[in-house]
Amino acid sequence: MPLDQKPVPAKPAESLPGTARTAENGPVPAAGSGRAAETAPWSVRGPGPWTHRDVAANGARFHVAEVGEGPLVLLVHGWPEYWWAWRHQMTALAEAGFRAVALDLRGVGGSDRTPRGYDPGNLALDITGVIRSLGERRAHLVGHGSGGALAWVAAVMRPSVIRSLTVVSAAHPRHLRRALLTDRRQIAAFDHVLGFQRPWIPERRLVADDAAVLAEYLDAWTGPQKLEPAAVDAYRQAIRIPSTAHCSIEPYRWLLRSLARPDGIQFARRMKRPITAPTLHVQGAADPVMLAHTALGAGEYVEAPYRWRLLPEVGHFPHEEAPEQFSEELIAWVRQHKE
């Protein structure tokens, strides 16, 4: 049974959040209808205008959802989301003449949960490997949060693969490293990341009470326009897939534990390399997780057109809090840099 089809220990299925959602409002049970559907395992492979497939890259199997035809736009989610976070942008991109593909990162959603490989270099190679496995030499890369951090890394490690870069709610890794060493406000904003450093306790807390703490995070991290209840339900379900809580926070453990280690210092030096892809940098002004002043200034590492876009009254999830505005910005950017 695929990982994303495994039942999650919880209340009886009829009381689980999201089990009766439509394609527009959220993922649905994996199979069946009527009473059978109510008891079917929840699945990340929700129906919609997209198709689901698995691709092999960098020694692992990755689940992707795709829709549309044209130049490839690869969308990479952040924490605690999975591919479905990009549902609004996928349909908008397809209508605009692009092939939109949303990826589940290693350890999340329908992708493999491997015992190792959660450092940023390897995760970035996952992304560029998926691009090649999709049959494309180059792609427009879009990343949010931790996925945005990996987008910066991918653009440095494999510049020939990235046609354009769109980073959402993510500072350049060198700016983030400096902030985590010197900026008390950013350190306080990463309080959850500090909590992730303990062994096993964070995983148990994340899945306790049907992942209630995740709903608290999502509410606290958004601006006035809150996430749809169906989205909150879906992310609570996804984090409870076995091993997801552990795998999804392993990159954050590497982030802090490597600050003084040789591998972390070497990574920071590597990230000095200039980015040659045109870069759109989107930040919510009301983001309480990645503070705007931490994200600001990443253009110093970009030797290509760079645009900073600060969205007022938007929190950590611009693509979900202001989907139409964000989609317009994204489509305008990738159209401008088609070649």
mmCIF file of C-alpha atoms in Angstrom:
data_model
loop_
_atom_site.group_PDB
_atom_site.id
_atom_site.type_symbol
_atom_site.label_atom_id
_atom_site.label_comp_id
_atom_site.label_asym_id
_atom_site.label_seq_id
_atom_site.Cartn_x
_atom_site.Cartn_y
_atom_site.Cartn_z
ATOM 1 C CA MET A 1 0.000 0.000 0.000
ATOM 2 C CA PRO A 2 1.544 3.372 -0.997
ATOM 3 C CA LEU A 3 2.526 5.608 1.884
ATOM 4 C CA ASP A 4 -0.077 8.242 1.061
ATOM 5 C CA GLN A 5 -2.811 5.584 1.189
ATOM 6 C CA LYS A 6 -2.019 4.220 4.648
ATOM 7 C CA PRO A 7 -4.675 4.800 7.267
ATOM 8 C CA VAL A 8 -3.735 7.310 9.928
ATOM 9 C CA PRO A 9 -4.508 6.439 13.553
ATOM 10 C CA ALA A 10 -7.254 8.838 14.554
ATOM 11 C CA LYS A 11 -10.933 9.096 15.308
ATOM 12 C CA PRO A 12 -13.476 7.073 13.293
ATOM 13 C CA ALA A 13 -13.283 8.025 9.637
ATOM 14 C CA GLU A 14 -16.631 9.796 9.540
ATOM 15 C CA SER A 15 -15.328 12.359 12.060
ATOM 16 C CA LEU A 16 -12.016 13.020 10.347
ATOM 17 C CA PRO A 17 -11.542 16.465 8.819
ATOM 18 C CA GLY A 18 -11.582 16.545 5.045
ATOM 19 C CA THR A 19 -13.065 13.100 4.351
ATOM 20 C CA ALA A 20 -16.019 14.487 2.417
ATOM 21 C CA ARG A 21 -14.353 17.323 0.547
ATOM 22 C CA THR A 22 -14.827 17.978 -3.151
ATOM 23 C CA ALA A 23 -12.005 18.557 -5.614
ATOM 24 C CA GLU A 24 -12.450 22.304 -5.184
ATOM 25 C CA ASN A 25 -12.523 22.273 -1.400
ATOM 26 C CA GLY A 26 -9.968 19.638 -0.547
ATOM 27 C CA PRO A 27 -8.683 16.092 -1.038
ATOM 28 C CA VAL A 28 -11.160 13.240 -0.856
ATOM 29 C CA PRO A 29 -10.964 9.620 0.278
ATOM 30 C CA ALA A 30 -8.751 7.376 -1.824
ATOM 31 C CA ALA A 31 -11.545 5.268 -3.292
ATOM 32 C CA GLY A 32 -15.188 4.307 -3.082
ATOM 33 C CA SER A 33 -18.418 6.211 -2.649
ATOM 34 C CA GLY A 34 -21.231 6.519 -0.153
ATOM 35 C CA ARG A 35 -20.655 4.733 3.132
ATOM 36 C CA ALA A 36 -17.568 3.005 1.713
ATOM 37 C CA ALA A 37 -16.012 6.369 0.933
ATOM 38 C CA GLU A 38 -16.581 7.515 4.497
ATOM 39 C CA THR A 39 -14.370 4.701 5.781
ATOM 40 C CA ALA A 40 -11.776 4.746 2.976
ATOM 41 C CA PRO A 41 -8.235 5.857 3.813
ATOM 42 C CA TRP A 42 -7.552 9.524 3.225
ATOM 43 C CA SER A 43 -5.264 10.207 0.254
ATOM 44 C CA VAL A 44 -3.050 13.075 -0.880
ATOM 45 C CA ARG A 45 -3.930 12.198 -4.488
ATOM 46 C CA GLY A 46 -7.136 14.194 -4.584
ATOM 47 C CA PRO A 47 -9.110 14.458 -7.835
ATOM 48 C CA GLY A 48 -9.205 17.607 -9.914
ATOM 49 C CA PRO A 49 -8.166 18.901 -13.330
ATOM 50 C CA TRP A 50 -4.670 17.545 -12.641
ATOM 51 C CA THR A 51 -3.236 14.077 -13.059
ATOM 52 C CA HIS A 52 -1.033 12.254 -10.547
ATOM 53 C CA ARG A 53 2.133 10.336 -11.297
ATOM 54 C CA ASP A 54 5.340 9.155 -9.673
ATOM 55 C CA VAL A 55 8.794 9.994 -11.014
ATOM 56 C CA ALA A 56 12.220 8.727 -9.997
ATOM 57 C CA ALA A 57 15.002 11.202 -9.240
ATOM 58 C CA ASN A 58 18.130 11.323 -7.087
ATOM 59 C CA GLY A 59 17.620 7.841 -5.700
ATOM 60 C CA ALA A 60 14.005 8.271 -4.557
ATOM 61 C CA ARG A 61 10.411 8.253 -5.829
ATOM 62 C CA PHE A 62 8.492 11.516 -5.954
ATOM 63 C CA HIS A 63 4.784 12.152 -6.313
ATOM 64 C CA VAL A 64 3.750 15.025 -8.593
ATOM 65 C CA ALA A 65 0.444 16.463 -9.758
ATOM 66 C CA GLU A 66 0.377 18.150 -13.155
ATOM 67 C CA VAL A 67 -1.968 20.011 -15.436
ATOM 68 C CA GLY A 68 -1.625 21.992 -18.666
ATOM 69 C CA GLU A 69 0.772 22.090 -21.588
ATOM 70 C CA GLY A 70 3.627 24.434 -22.390
ATOM 71 C CA PRO A 71 6.816 25.550 -20.624
ATOM 72 C CA LEU A 72 7.283 23.720 -17.332
ATOM 73 C CA VAL A 73 6.615 25.520 -14.050
ATOM 74 C CA LEU A 74 7.662 23.368 -11.074
ATOM 75 C CA LEU A 75 5.994 24.338 -7.789
ATOM 76 C CA VAL A 76 7.652 23.340 -4.496
ATOM 77 C CA HIS A 77 5.689 23.565 -1.250
ATOM 78 C CA GLY A 78 6.909 24.662 2.184
ATOM 79 C CA TRP A 79 6.206 23.357 5.678
ATOM 80 C CA PRO A 80 3.660 22.125 6.748
ATOM 81 C CA GLU A 81 2.056 21.856 3.322
ATOM 82 C CA TYR A 82 2.256 19.413 0.415
ATOM 83 C CA TRP A 83 1.587 19.698 -3.338
ATOM 84 C CA TRP A 84 -2.070 20.715 -2.850
ATOM 85 C CA ALA A 85 -0.931 24.122 -1.552
ATOM 86 C CA TRP A 86 -0.514 25.151 -5.208
ATOM 87 C CA ARG A 87 -4.033 24.195 -6.388
ATOM 88 C CA HIS A 88 -4.933 27.810 -7.240
ATOM 89 C CA GLN A 89 -1.726 28.482 -9.152
ATOM 90 C CA MET A 90 -1.838 25.170 -11.032
ATOM 91 C CA THR A 91 -5.135 25.908 -12.719
ATOM 92 C CA ALA A 92 -4.193 29.549 -13.372
ATOM 93 C CA LEU A 93 -0.874 28.544 -14.947
ATOM 94 C CA ALA A 94 -2.525 25.888 -17.111
ATOM 95 C CA GLU A 95 -5.055 28.418 -18.390
ATOM 96 C CA ALA A 96 -2.157 30.779 -19.173
ATOM 97 C CA GLY A 97 -0.441 28.198 -21.373
ATOM 98 C CA PHE A 98 2.019 26.533 -18.985
ATOM 99 C CA ARG A 99 2.629 22.995 -17.790
ATOM 100 C CA ALA A 100 2.157 23.293 -14.029
ATOM 101 C CA VAL A 101 3.651 20.521 -11.903
ATOM 102 C CA ALA A 102 3.409 20.519 -8.099
ATOM 103 C CA LEU A 103 5.928 18.339 -6.273
ATOM 104 C CA ASP A 104 5.762 16.545 -2.949
ATOM 105 C CA LEU A 105 9.182 16.948 -1.369
ATOM 106 C CA ARG A 106 11.110 13.982 -0.013
ATOM 107 C CA GLY A 107 9.437 12.758 3.169
ATOM 108 C CA VAL A 108 6.091 14.481 2.510
ATOM 109 C CA GLY A 109 2.766 13.676 0.826
ATOM 110 C CA GLY A 110 3.044 10.843 -1.664
ATOM 111 C CA SER A 111 6.841 10.883 -1.998
ATOM 112 C CA ASP A 112 9.326 8.482 -0.443
ATOM 113 C CA ARG A 113 10.240 8.765 3.222
ATOM 114 C CA THR A 114 13.931 7.939 3.173
ATOM 115 C CA PRO A 115 16.071 7.543 6.324
ATOM 116 C CA ARG A 116 18.573 10.151 5.121
ATOM 117 C CA GLY A 117 18.970 12.913 2.541
ATOM 118 C CA TYR A 118 17.336 15.952 4.187
ATOM 119 C CA ASP A 119 20.222 18.398 3.879
ATOM 120 C CA PRO A 120 19.582 21.307 1.488
ATOM 121 C CA GLY A 121 22.084 20.170 -1.121
ATOM 122 C CA ASN A 122 20.463 16.776 -1.553
ATOM 123 C CA LEU A 123 16.917 18.178 -1.449
ATOM 124 C CA ALA A 124 17.837 20.703 -4.142
ATOM 125 C CA LEU A 125 19.150 17.858 -6.292
ATOM 126 C CA ASP A 126 15.782 16.141 -5.790
ATOM 127 C CA ILE A 127 14.128 19.180 -7.363
ATOM 128 C CA THR A 128 16.451 19.484 -10.345
ATOM 129 C CA GLY A 129 16.346 15.709 -10.813
ATOM 130 C CA VAL A 130 12.547 15.801 -10.991
ATOM 131 C CA ILE A 131 12.757 18.473 -13.701
ATOM 132 C CA ARG A 132 14.919 16.152 -15.803
ATOM 133 C CA SER A 133 12.698 13.146 -15.017
ATOM 134 C CA LEU A 134 9.729 15.111 -16.332
ATOM 135 C CA GLY A 135 11.521 15.233 -19.682
ATOM 136 C CA GLU A 136 12.561 18.882 -19.516
ATOM 137 C CA ARG A 137 15.993 20.478 -19.699
ATOM 138 C CA ARG A 138 14.879 23.676 -17.962
ATOM 139 C CA ALA A 139 11.970 24.905 -15.868
ATOM 140 C CA HIS A 140 10.565 27.922 -14.099
ATOM 141 C CA LEU A 141 11.053 27.077 -10.428
ATOM 142 C CA VAL A 142 8.674 28.356 -7.734
ATOM 143 C CA GLY A 143 9.246 27.635 -4.050
ATOM 144 C CA HIS A 144 7.523 28.648 -0.824
ATOM 145 C CA GLY A 145 8.977 28.674 2.699
ATOM 146 C CA SER A 146 11.393 25.781 3.097
ATOM 147 C CA GLY A 147 10.713 25.013 -0.568
ATOM 148 C CA GLY A 148 11.718 28.586 -1.375
ATOM 149 C CA ALA A 149 14.996 28.097 0.487
ATOM 150 C CA LEU A 150 15.621 25.002 -1.636
ATOM 151 C CA ALA A 151 14.816 26.996 -4.769
ATOM 152 C CA TRP A 152 17.694 29.369 -3.918
ATOM 153 C CA VAL A 153 19.977 26.357 -3.500
ATOM 154 C CA ALA A 154 18.865 24.685 -6.730
ATOM 155 C CA ALA A 155 19.525 27.896 -8.664
ATOM 156 C CA VAL A 156 23.091 27.929 -7.312
ATOM 157 C CA MET A 157 23.833 24.219 -7.746
ATOM 158 C CA ARG A 158 22.213 23.667 -11.160
ATOM 159 C CA PRO A 159 21.900 27.087 -12.816
ATOM 160 C CA SER A 160 21.493 25.652 -16.324
ATOM 161 C CA VAL A 161 18.259 23.918 -15.279
ATOM 162 C CA ILE A 162 16.481 27.019 -13.915
ATOM 163 C CA ARG A 163 14.802 29.255 -16.489
ATOM 164 C CA SER A 164 13.424 31.665 -13.877
ATOM 165 C CA LEU A 165 13.128 31.660 -10.096
ATOM 166 C CA THR A 166 10.212 32.685 -7.891
ATOM 167 C CA VAL A 167 10.868 32.594 -4.150
ATOM 168 C CA VAL A 168 8.017 33.061 -1.684
ATOM 169 C CA SER A 169 8.387 33.744 2.052
ATOM 170 C CA ALA A 170 12.025 32.638 2.117
ATOM 171 C CA ALA A 171 15.230 34.561 2.746
ATOM 172 C CA HIS A 172 18.423 33.776 0.881
ATOM 173 C CA PRO A 173 20.180 31.043 2.915
ATOM 174 C CA ARG A 174 23.101 33.320 3.777
ATOM 175 C CA HIS A 175 20.771 36.030 5.072
ATOM 176 C CA LEU A 176 18.825 33.477 7.094
ATOM 177 C CA ARG A 177 22.022 32.046 8.576
ATOM 178 C CA ARG A 178 23.156 35.507 9.645
ATOM 179 C CA ALA A 179 19.742 36.284 11.131
ATOM 180 C CA LEU A 180 19.681 33.058 13.127
ATOM 181 C CA LEU A 181 23.053 33.951 14.611
ATOM 182 C CA THR A 182 22.494 37.645 15.314
ATOM 183 C CA ASP A 183 18.837 38.750 15.069
ATOM 184 C CA ARG A 184 16.785 38.140 18.208
ATOM 185 C CA ARG A 185 13.519 38.932 16.440
ATOM 186 C CA GLN A 186 14.098 36.331 13.723
ATOM 187 C CA ILE A 187 15.278 33.786 16.283
ATOM 188 C CA ALA A 188 12.053 34.349 18.251
ATOM 189 C CA ALA A 189 10.022 34.013 15.033
ATOM 190 C CA PHE A 190 11.665 30.598 14.526
ATOM 191 C CA ASP A 191 10.594 29.396 17.960
ATOM 192 C CA HIS A 192 8.928 26.348 16.418
ATOM 193 C CA VAL A 193 12.193 25.460 14.662
ATOM 194 C CA LEU A 194 14.033 25.664 17.963
ATOM 195 C CA GLY A 195 11.467 23.268 19.400
ATOM 196 C CA PHE A 196 12.056 20.831 16.549
ATOM 197 C CA GLN A 197 15.626 20.211 17.750
ATOM 198 C CA ARG A 198 14.521 17.863 20.528
ATOM 199 C CA PRO A 199 14.391 14.149 19.662
ATOM 200 C CA TRP A 200 10.971 12.510 19.117
ATOM 201 C CA ILE A 201 8.969 14.949 21.251
ATOM 202 C CA PRO A 202 8.191 17.336 18.340
ATOM 203 C CA GLU A 203 6.929 14.479 16.162
ATOM 204 C CA ARG A 204 4.564 13.293 18.859
ATOM 205 C CA ARG A 205 3.309 16.801 19.532
ATOM 206 C CA LEU A 206 2.672 17.456 15.835
ATOM 207 C CA VAL A 207 0.348 14.483 15.435
ATOM 208 C CA ALA A 208 -1.337 14.613 18.861
ATOM 209 C CA ASP A 209 -5.087 15.393 18.964
ATOM 210 C CA ASP A 210 -5.452 15.023 15.192
ATOM 211 C CA ALA A 211 -2.552 17.483 14.633
ATOM 212 C CA ALA A 212 -4.278 20.256 16.573
ATOM 213 C CA VAL A 213 -1.031 22.188 17.013
ATOM 214 C CA LEU A 214 -0.693 22.409 13.238
ATOM 215 C CA ALA A 215 -4.011 24.239 13.048
ATOM 216 C CA GLU A 216 -2.678 26.657 15.673
ATOM 217 C CA TYR A 217 0.462 27.285 13.622
ATOM 218 C CA LEU A 218 -1.496 27.899 10.430
ATOM 219 C CA ASP A 219 -3.838 30.336 12.153
ATOM 220 C CA ALA A 220 -0.989 32.242 13.804
ATOM 221 C CA TRP A 221 1.089 32.454 10.630
ATOM 222 C CA THR A 222 -1.555 33.986 8.361
ATOM 223 C CA GLY A 223 -2.673 37.567 7.997
ATOM 224 C CA PRO A 224 -6.290 38.792 8.065
ATOM 225 C CA GLN A 225 -7.250 36.412 5.234
ATOM 226 C CA LYS A 226 -7.136 33.012 6.919
ATOM 227 C CA LEU A 227 -6.639 29.690 5.156
ATOM 228 C CA GLU A 228 -9.754 27.826 4.058
ATOM 229 C CA PRO A 229 -10.955 25.305 6.667
ATOM 230 C CA ALA A 230 -10.605 22.575 4.027
ATOM 231 C CA ALA A 231 -6.934 23.482 3.601
ATOM 232 C CA VAL A 232 -6.278 23.357 7.334
ATOM 233 C CA ASP A 233 -8.028 19.983 7.501
ATOM 234 C CA ALA A 234 -5.943 18.661 4.606
ATOM 235 C CA TYR A 235 -2.620 19.706 6.137
ATOM 236 C CA ARG A 236 -3.623 18.181 9.470
ATOM 237 C CA GLN A 237 -4.347 14.928 7.664
ATOM 238 C CA ALA A 238 -1.117 15.003 5.663
ATOM 239 C CA ILE A 239 1.185 15.498 8.673
ATOM 240 C CA ARG A 240 -0.365 12.413 10.278
ATOM 241 C CA ILE A 241 0.683 10.060 7.475
ATOM 242 C CA PRO A 242 3.204 7.752 9.171
ATOM 243 C CA SER A 243 6.772 9.131 9.277
ATOM 244 C CA THR A 244 5.787 12.501 7.775
ATOM 245 C CA ALA A 245 6.124 14.492 10.999
ATOM 246 C CA HIS A 246 9.660 13.172 11.464
ATOM 247 C CA CYS A 247 10.829 13.499 7.855
ATOM 248 C CA SER A 248 9.305 16.953 7.319
ATOM 249 C CA ILE A 249 11.209 18.553 10.219
ATOM 250 C CA GLU A 250 14.565 16.894 9.517
ATOM 251 C CA PRO A 251 15.632 19.810 7.230
ATOM 252 C CA TYR A 252 15.027 22.217 10.122
ATOM 253 C CA ARG A 253 17.174 20.081 12.383
ATOM 254 C CA TRP A 254 19.967 20.232 9.828
ATOM 255 C CA LEU A 255 19.525 24.004 9.531
ATOM 256 C CA LEU A 256 20.260 24.762 13.178
ATOM 257 C CA ARG A 257 22.600 21.910 14.021
ATOM 258 C CA SER A 258 24.845 22.675 11.056
ATOM 259 C CA LEU A 259 25.409 26.349 11.920
ATOM 260 C CA ALA A 260 28.757 25.607 13.575
ATOM 261 C CA ARG A 261 29.563 22.342 11.774
ATOM 262 C CA PRO A 262 31.946 22.090 8.796
ATOM 263 C CA ASP A 263 29.132 21.003 6.447
ATOM 264 C CA GLY A 264 27.043 24.037 7.359
ATOM 265 C CA ILE A 265 29.961 26.432 6.968
ATOM 266 C CA GLN A 266 30.851 24.876 3.612
ATOM 267 C CA PHE A 267 27.225 25.176 2.475
ATOM 268 C CA ALA A 268 27.163 28.876 3.418
ATOM 269 C CA ARG A 269 30.313 29.459 1.380
ATOM 270 C CA ARG A 270 28.842 27.660 -1.614
ATOM 271 C CA MET A 271 25.781 29.911 -1.449
ATOM 272 C CA LYS A 272 27.983 32.947 -2.151
ATOM 273 C CA ARG A 273 27.821 31.990 -5.820
ATOM 274 C CA PRO A 274 25.689 34.404 -7.824
ATOM 275 C CA ILE A 275 22.295 33.352 -9.122
ATOM 276 C CA THR A 276 21.953 33.813 -12.868
ATOM 277 C CA ALA A 277 18.203 33.164 -13.180
ATOM 278 C CA PRO A 278 15.752 36.085 -13.243
ATOM 279 C CA THR A 279 14.284 36.156 -9.752
ATOM 280 C CA LEU A 280 10.915 37.245 -8.372
ATOM 281 C CA HIS A 281 10.985 37.491 -4.574
ATOM 282 C CA VAL A 282 7.540 37.637 -2.918
ATOM 283 C CA GLN A 283 7.119 38.354 0.771
ATOM 284 C CA GLY A 284 4.099 38.927 2.989
ATOM 285 C CA ALA A 285 4.466 42.104 5.020
ATOM 286 C CA ALA A 286 2.582 40.468 7.911
ATOM 287 C CA ASP A 287 4.606 37.236 7.864
ATOM 288 C CA PRO A 288 5.435 36.353 11.507
ATOM 289 C CA VAL A 289 7.689 33.413 10.564
ATOM 290 C CA MET A 290 10.039 34.784 7.907
ATOM 291 C CA LEU A 291 10.346 38.430 8.848
ATOM 292 C CA ALA A 292 10.368 40.845 5.926
ATOM 293 C CA HIS A 293 13.607 42.496 6.992
ATOM 294 C CA THR A 294 15.325 39.084 6.981
ATOM 295 C CA ALA A 295 14.168 38.325 3.449
ATOM 296 C CA LEU A 296 14.951 41.816 2.155
ATOM 297 C CA GLY A 297 18.138 42.349 0.182
ATOM 298 C CA ALA A 298 18.566 38.970 -1.483
ATOM 299 C CA GLY A 299 19.128 40.772 -4.760
ATOM 300 C CA GLU A 300 22.784 41.158 -3.831
ATOM 301 C CA TYR A 301 23.205 37.489 -4.769
ATOM 302 C CA VAL A 302 21.330 37.722 -8.093
ATOM 303 C CA GLU A 303 23.187 38.620 -11.305
ATOM 304 C CA ALA A 304 19.961 38.802 -13.325
ATOM 305 C CA PRO A 305 16.729 40.790 -13.225
ATOM 306 C CA TYR A 306 15.479 40.789 -9.643
ATOM 307 C CA ARG A 307 12.110 41.980 -8.391
ATOM 308 C CA TRP A 308 11.132 42.359 -4.734
ATOM 309 C CA ARG A 309 7.379 42.269 -4.088
ATOM 310 C CA LEU A 310 6.078 42.999 -0.583
ATOM 311 C CA LEU A 311 2.362 42.193 -0.139
ATOM 312 C CA PRO A 312 0.585 44.224 2.575
ATOM 313 C CA GLU A 313 -1.613 42.418 5.124
ATOM 314 C CA VAL A 314 -0.406 39.026 3.890
ATOM 315 C CA GLY A 315 1.221 36.485 6.181
ATOM 316 C CA HIS A 316 3.381 33.439 5.527
ATOM 317 C CA PHE A 317 1.233 31.908 2.750
ATOM 318 C CA PRO A 318 0.763 34.486 -0.049
ATOM 319 C CA HIS A 319 -0.203 31.791 -2.565
ATOM 320 C CA GLU A 320 -3.152 30.788 -0.347
ATOM 321 C CA GLU A 321 -4.029 34.041 1.412
ATOM 322 C CA ALA A 322 -4.072 36.129 -1.784
ATOM 323 C CA PRO A 323 -4.195 33.485 -4.537
ATOM 324 C CA GLU A 324 -5.453 35.690 -7.359
ATOM 325 C CA GLN A 325 -2.956 38.472 -6.710
ATOM 326 C CA PHE A 326 -0.096 36.009 -6.313
ATOM 327 C CA SER A 327 -1.049 34.072 -9.462
ATOM 328 C CA GLU A 328 -1.122 37.283 -11.485
ATOM 329 C CA GLU A 329 2.361 38.213 -10.257
ATOM 330 C CA LEU A 330 3.704 34.732 -10.979
ATOM 331 C CA ILE A 331 2.198 34.416 -14.447
ATOM 332 C CA ALA A 332 3.425 37.867 -15.462
ATOM 333 C CA TRP A 333 6.933 36.912 -14.303
ATOM 334 C CA VAL A 334 7.181 33.554 -16.084
ATOM 335 C CA ARG A 335 5.668 35.034 -19.252
ATOM 336 C CA GLN A 336 8.314 37.747 -19.182
ATOM 337 C CA HIS A 337 11.071 35.143 -18.960
ATOM 338 C CA LYS A 338 9.812 32.391 -21.242
ATOM 339 C CA GLU A 339 13.037 32.291 -23.231
#
